[in-house]
Amino acid sequence: MSQDVTYLGFDISTQQLKAVVINDALRITHQSSVSFDLDLPEFRTHGGVYSHDDKLTVTAPPIMWIKAFDMILEKLKLDGLDFSSVAAISGAAQQHGSVYWKKGAEQILHTVLPNKFLHEQLQGCFSMRDSPVWMDSSTTSYCKTFERGVGGPIMLSQITGSRAYERFTASQIAKLHQTKPVVYNNTERISLVSSFAATLFLCHYAPIDLSDGSGMNLLDIHLKDWSDVCLEVCAPNLREKLGVPVPSSTVLGTIAPYFVDRYGFAETCKIIAFTGDNPASLAGTQLNKGDMAISLGTSDTVFLWLTEYRPSLDGHILCNPLTSKDFMALLCFKNGSFTRERIRDDCADGSWQLFSDLLDSTPRGNFGNIGMYFDMMEIVPPMIGDYRFNRNNELVQRFSKEVEVRALIEGQFLAKRVHAENVGFTIGSKSKIIATGGASANQAIVQVLSDVFNVPVYVLDFPNSACLGAALRAKHGLLGEEFGFHKMFEEPLKLHLSAKPAKDAAEIYGPMLLRYRILEDRIIRENDF
Ligand code: ADP
Ligand code: XUL
């Protein structure tokens, strides 16, 4: 292929839409982003979402995401991207969220006119104006009923890779069906955020891919098809509303004429199935078996490549986005960037530089102080609130600013290590962690990560691994799944050693991990979480 060929990847994350373009040599040639709060203030989101008064329901409007696509394509045009060079497009999106297309919506998608923006033409397409997103935790009772109906949490986890979770799509769909049956019946298609975005580029409904589909509690991850028992317990006529799931590398078709006429894309430009942001990050970090990746974004996630299915009641097992025969393991922590930003604002006047200086000014182990900070009900551990312990394991009201900053970062990584070990993640002496996401650019934070896990931490030149992963998957989709993903790289992506563990790391954090486990158990027991 000529050097002019490019691949376009998108990422609809919680707070922004990102785009990256790579050439055939896999070098980044263009990138752009649209912030939902800052660039689309008319939607009045905070952090890209609406947090409802019940403090449990969290939604976002799909029409805002569509407007963001209209804007980012204009931005890429202004940036000089020759759309005719794009051979394939793929995308990543926040997982679990669901979009409800109204009866007749596909007909509207077929007839969009190239002289108008998409958001102007697709206003009337949704039976639910706002989509539930991954931060939603309003469905506890539906989760319980769903687990019971399927035969218990272990059975559900064996079929779908996860026990029932509030943010997973099955309980969200069950809630919609039971609380708004008219809306449910008026829905002709349910998309994940990823397949919703692919739908825009095809102008007809895109299937859900197996990897993001594994985050729904509806897919039999062994049979690679919807599980009849899960569908039946969830809601009626669901199979037809979900469409047929496809392997993640599937070429879904060619780009819709709208984009050819409006932006000058080639008629041959292929749309590769879009997937979840964590599966896309597995591609974007070029993760090797045995290594672990940690993404520090709006949510913090820990993930690794699994060659065989390993059932667990705590984490999630997803179909692997790069090869249908393998799996990936995922742990998600809700209280990532927003909690770090709160402590930064309280202790460091909103400055990351000052935050890092405070972190660096305190010793490893933080004089024996330990902190746990959860603004929202966490997934693992199931806790909410702030807890500060002194060296004698006594709860205290406050820490000094520098101790608070270190307690937050050490506490976040101690929790990750404890829970990753609980679900069987092991990291050997020769392993490494690849850190990605917005906070992976912060050297002081990455040093604590390296110390707590006692392994070297590497970062990529480009911290948006989900978006990069989407562009890489666009190329891989054209080559086909049987062409091994890692074979695409003449040389591996450049990873930079960002932090090496200190010599005394094991000595300090070994005992602290044990204390953290005990203190976490104590808080969960005392508060009846
Ligand atoms: P998303 O999950 O939305 O894709 P990103 O991976 O893009 O999130 O990360 C965005 C977050 O990165 C911001 O919310 C911000 O809190 C955090 N961030 C950006 N720069 C820094 C920094 N220097 N130190 C710590 N966190 C940072
Ligand atoms: C993963 C999860 C989040 C979202 C948002 O289970 O809920 O990481 O994908 O990015």
XYZ file of C-alpha atoms in Angstrom, residues 36-411:
376
model
C -18.467 17.619 25.786
C -18.544 20.205 28.609
C -16.389 22.865 26.970
C -17.154 22.572 23.247
C -20.821 21.619 23.575
C -21.944 23.780 26.553
C -25.537 23.829 25.245
C -25.959 20.261 26.571
C -24.980 21.358 30.110
C -23.167 18.142 31.011
C -20.682 17.920 33.874
C -17.795 15.652 33.029
C -19.742 14.596 29.922
C -22.770 13.283 31.839
C -25.924 14.196 33.725
C -25.769 13.008 37.346
C -29.369 12.830 38.551
C -30.719 13.927 41.956
C -31.062 10.333 43.210
C -27.225 10.215 43.075
C -27.525 6.837 41.310
C -28.779 7.554 37.806
C -26.192 8.835 35.320
C -27.042 9.510 31.673
C -25.759 11.299 28.569
C -27.582 12.414 25.398
C -26.646 10.512 22.204
C -27.464 13.594 20.140
C -24.534 15.331 21.928
C -22.225 12.520 20.834
C -23.514 12.922 17.252
C -22.889 16.682 17.346
C -19.382 15.932 18.618
C -18.820 13.730 15.521
C -20.038 16.574 13.267
C -17.554 18.892 14.989
C -14.554 16.575 15.017
C -14.884 15.809 11.299
C -14.899 19.575 10.590
C -11.843 19.956 12.833
C -9.982 17.156 11.045
C -10.824 18.828 7.706
C -9.413 22.158 8.952
C -6.343 20.255 10.148
C -5.731 19.215 6.532
C -6.765 15.553 6.673
C -7.380 14.257 3.149
C -10.409 12.076 3.879
C -9.951 10.242 0.580
C -6.787 8.660 2.019
C -8.718 6.889 4.806
C -8.842 3.171 3.988
C -10.702 2.118 7.125
C -12.361 3.552 10.225
C -12.915 1.973 13.606
C -13.754 3.239 17.050
C -13.758 2.721 20.797
C -16.383 3.839 23.274
C -17.161 3.905 26.970
C -18.510 0.440 27.739
C -21.934 -0.768 28.914
C -23.985 2.384 27.996
C -26.981 1.782 25.729
C -28.672 3.792 22.982
C -32.360 3.251 22.122
C -33.341 3.801 18.475
C -37.008 4.571 17.936
C -39.171 2.650 15.454
C -38.515 4.203 12.020
C -35.041 5.521 12.943
C -33.175 3.324 10.443
C -35.321 4.767 7.686
C -34.193 8.261 8.729
C -30.553 7.052 8.736
C -30.975 5.850 5.127
C -32.108 9.261 3.924
C -29.692 11.760 5.555
C -28.698 14.643 3.260
C -25.034 15.604 2.831
C -25.685 19.356 2.942
C -26.786 19.218 6.590
C -25.125 18.165 9.836
C -26.058 14.706 11.149
C -27.223 16.064 14.516
C -29.799 18.241 12.738
C -31.224 15.227 10.934
C -31.136 12.547 13.641
C -32.861 14.481 16.457
C -36.017 12.360 16.237
C -34.287 8.966 16.155
C -34.214 8.034 19.833
C -36.941 6.523 21.976
C -34.929 7.561 25.081
C -33.500 11.067 24.805
C -30.765 10.253 27.350
C -28.772 7.039 27.475
C -27.733 5.324 30.702
C -23.923 5.247 30.895
C -21.329 3.175 32.768
C -21.409 5.473 35.816
C -25.065 4.609 36.491
C -25.737 2.547 39.609
C -29.530 2.789 39.764
C -30.309 -0.852 38.961
C -29.367 -2.843 42.086
C -32.798 -4.474 42.450
C -32.828 -5.440 38.743
C -29.371 -7.014 39.137
C -30.609 -9.162 42.021
C -33.707 -10.313 40.145
C -31.685 -10.943 37.012
C -29.072 -13.062 38.824
C -31.820 -15.075 40.510
C -33.615 -15.625 37.180
C -30.474 -16.899 35.454
C -29.582 -19.289 38.291
C -27.366 -17.216 40.576
C -24.245 -15.066 40.291
C -21.890 -17.983 39.631
C -24.044 -19.307 36.797
C -24.360 -15.821 35.274
C -20.624 -15.303 35.544
C -19.944 -18.676 33.935
C -22.138 -17.786 30.966
C -21.383 -14.098 30.471
C -17.977 -13.583 32.178
C -19.416 -11.362 34.939
C -21.981 -11.531 37.706
C -24.706 -8.856 37.432
C -23.480 -5.268 37.659
C -25.582 -2.109 37.831
C -23.836 -0.463 34.874
C -24.018 -3.563 32.662
C -26.597 -3.308 29.895
C -28.912 -6.187 30.909
C -30.050 -4.549 34.147
C -30.414 -1.207 32.345
C -32.608 -2.802 29.678
C -34.662 -4.667 32.319
C -35.202 -1.361 34.164
C -36.363 0.355 30.974
C -38.716 -2.478 30.082
C -40.267 -2.545 33.552
C -40.497 1.184 34.227
C -41.207 2.459 30.696
C -42.772 -0.413 28.715
C -44.143 1.936 26.042
C -40.674 3.310 25.362
C -39.247 -0.224 25.287
C -41.874 -1.373 22.797
C -41.274 1.709 20.676
C -37.565 0.803 20.393
C -36.521 -1.012 17.196
C -32.845 -1.352 18.022
C -30.646 -1.222 21.114
C -27.008 -0.296 20.485
C -24.011 -0.048 22.759
C -22.266 3.340 22.530
C -19.682 1.640 20.291
C -22.154 0.123 17.828
C -24.211 3.346 17.898
C -21.143 5.229 16.633
C -20.439 2.644 13.917
C -24.100 2.986 12.881
C -23.537 6.678 12.124
C -20.775 5.873 9.625
C -22.791 3.107 7.940
C -26.168 4.903 8.067
C -27.705 1.558 8.944
C -27.629 -0.411 12.181
C -24.179 -1.761 13.057
C -23.931 -5.049 14.956
C -22.514 -5.217 18.475
C -18.997 -6.739 18.564
C -18.254 -9.709 20.816
C -15.749 -7.932 23.033
C -17.901 -4.919 24.001
C -20.925 -7.247 23.933
C -19.275 -9.166 26.802
C -19.984 -6.152 29.037
C -23.751 -6.614 28.866
C -24.465 -9.731 31.001
C -26.291 -11.032 27.909
C -23.659 -12.678 25.733
C -22.615 -16.302 26.116
C -18.894 -15.632 25.813
C -18.187 -19.328 25.021
C -20.843 -19.757 22.315
C -20.223 -16.193 21.088
C -23.930 -15.568 20.735
C -26.666 -14.063 22.932
C -27.588 -16.397 25.767
C -31.253 -17.436 25.439
C -31.703 -17.715 29.189
C -30.245 -14.233 29.820
C -32.362 -12.682 27.071
C -35.538 -14.306 28.412
C -34.958 -13.153 31.972
C -34.041 -9.631 30.834
C -36.871 -8.459 28.546
C -39.135 -9.723 25.718
C -38.188 -9.728 22.017
C -34.658 -8.744 22.906
C -32.808 -10.834 20.306
C -34.360 -8.878 17.451
C -33.648 -5.535 19.139
C -29.953 -6.410 19.626
C -29.146 -7.808 16.163
C -26.549 -10.536 15.567
C -23.225 -10.011 17.436
C -20.028 -10.206 15.342
C -16.315 -10.858 15.974
C -14.571 -7.593 16.782
C -12.409 -7.541 13.619
C -15.398 -7.767 11.285
C -15.564 -5.474 8.258
C -19.109 -4.154 8.634
C -19.354 -2.574 5.192
C -18.372 0.597 3.368
C -18.877 4.157 4.543
C -22.295 5.716 3.823
C -22.645 8.060 0.803
C -23.308 10.957 3.242
C -19.605 10.977 4.229
C -18.388 10.512 0.645
C -20.407 13.511 -0.540
C -19.886 15.773 2.481
C -16.228 15.116 3.407
C -14.721 13.405 0.356
C -14.158 9.934 1.895
C -13.463 7.242 -0.743
C -16.493 5.078 -1.538
C -14.304 2.073 -0.705
C -13.509 3.229 2.867
C -14.340 0.312 5.174
C -16.014 0.469 8.575
C -14.547 -2.056 11.019
C -16.681 -3.038 14.047
C -16.299 -0.485 16.856
C -15.596 -1.899 20.338
C -15.315 -0.874 24.015
C -12.598 1.480 25.200
C -10.911 -1.142 27.388
C -10.750 -3.772 24.602
C -9.446 -1.047 22.261
C -6.793 -0.151 24.841
C -5.612 -3.764 24.803
C -4.803 -3.134 21.129
C -3.471 0.389 21.704
C -1.008 -0.688 24.388
C 0.037 -3.665 22.233
C -0.243 -5.696 25.385
C 1.702 -8.949 25.443
C 0.640 -12.032 27.337
C 2.040 -11.789 30.899
C 2.003 -7.977 31.070
C -0.647 -5.895 32.749
C -2.073 -2.573 31.597
C -3.485 0.096 33.864
C -5.536 2.871 32.373
C -5.827 6.027 34.487
C -8.714 7.953 32.957
C -12.179 8.954 34.112
C -12.435 5.368 35.339
C -9.289 3.483 36.267
C -9.057 0.019 34.773
C -6.647 -2.889 35.049
C -6.627 -5.425 32.232
C -4.690 -8.300 30.782
C -4.753 -10.837 27.968
C -6.037 -14.308 28.930
C -5.385 -17.376 26.820
C -7.996 -19.357 28.695
C -11.266 -18.591 30.408
C -10.843 -17.992 34.138
C -14.193 -17.578 35.938
C -14.371 -14.997 38.691
C -17.037 -13.348 40.804
C -15.161 -10.067 41.133
C -13.702 -8.986 37.818
C -14.950 -9.303 34.247
C -13.942 -11.700 31.501
C -14.490 -10.343 27.976
C -14.003 -11.921 24.563
C -10.614 -10.784 23.302
C -10.994 -8.016 20.681
C -8.007 -9.197 18.629
C -8.548 -12.936 18.411
C -11.844 -14.772 18.889
C -10.169 -17.740 20.609
C -8.763 -15.765 23.564
C -10.228 -13.633 26.371
C -9.257 -10.554 28.350
C -9.699 -9.891 32.066
C -10.835 -6.496 33.296
C -11.246 -4.746 36.628
C -12.877 -1.325 36.709
C -12.610 1.316 39.442
C -15.150 4.115 39.162
C -13.337 6.646 41.337
C -10.439 7.554 39.071
C -9.790 11.021 37.662
C -12.711 12.821 39.299
C -11.507 11.816 42.774
C -7.914 12.771 41.924
C -9.211 16.127 40.667
C -11.168 16.705 43.901
C -8.091 16.138 46.089
C -5.993 18.230 43.652
C -8.491 21.084 44.020
C -8.634 20.749 47.834
C -4.907 20.373 48.441
C -3.088 21.812 45.422
C -5.165 24.784 44.214
C -6.214 22.875 41.101
C -2.621 22.494 39.870
C -1.258 19.103 38.781
C 2.256 20.500 39.167
C 1.655 21.387 42.806
C -0.105 18.041 43.324
C 2.990 16.231 41.992
C 5.310 18.366 44.140
C 3.278 17.454 47.244
C 3.357 13.771 46.267
C 7.125 13.878 45.773
C 7.629 15.693 49.090
C 6.342 12.743 51.151
C 8.153 9.423 51.711
C 7.029 6.031 50.385
C 4.691 4.571 52.986
C 3.416 8.039 53.977
C 4.570 7.784 57.626
C 2.208 4.810 58.035
C -0.928 6.751 57.052
C -3.417 5.072 54.702
C -6.362 6.678 52.883
C -9.382 5.423 50.930
C -11.372 7.947 48.888
C -14.565 7.085 47.030
C -16.812 9.876 45.714
C -19.206 7.380 44.100
C -20.131 3.884 45.252
C -17.105 1.908 44.052
C -17.389 -1.374 42.136
C -14.549 -3.124 43.991
C -14.385 -2.566 46.941
C -18.075 -1.700 47.280
C -17.459 1.445 49.354
C -18.312 5.133 49.367
C -16.833 8.004 51.428
C -13.391 9.073 52.654
C -11.497 7.056 55.269
C -8.178 8.155 56.785
C -6.156 5.874 59.057
C -3.059 6.803 61.057
C -0.137 4.435 61.635
C -2.057 2.829 64.541
C -5.003 2.011 62.255
C -7.169 4.634 64.001
C -9.634 6.610 61.890
C -8.732 10.306 61.806
C -10.644 13.328 60.480
C -7.976 14.908 58.323
C -4.446 14.700 57.011
C -2.066 17.505 56.111
C -2.203 18.418 52.413
C 0.895 16.488 51.380
C -0.104 13.406 53.396
C -3.600 13.576 51.874
C -2.225 13.604 48.314
C 0.031 10.608 48.931
C -2.687 8.769 50.860
C -5.000 9.132 47.855
C -2.520 7.875 45.263
C -1.068 5.087 47.426
C -4.603 4.066 48.464
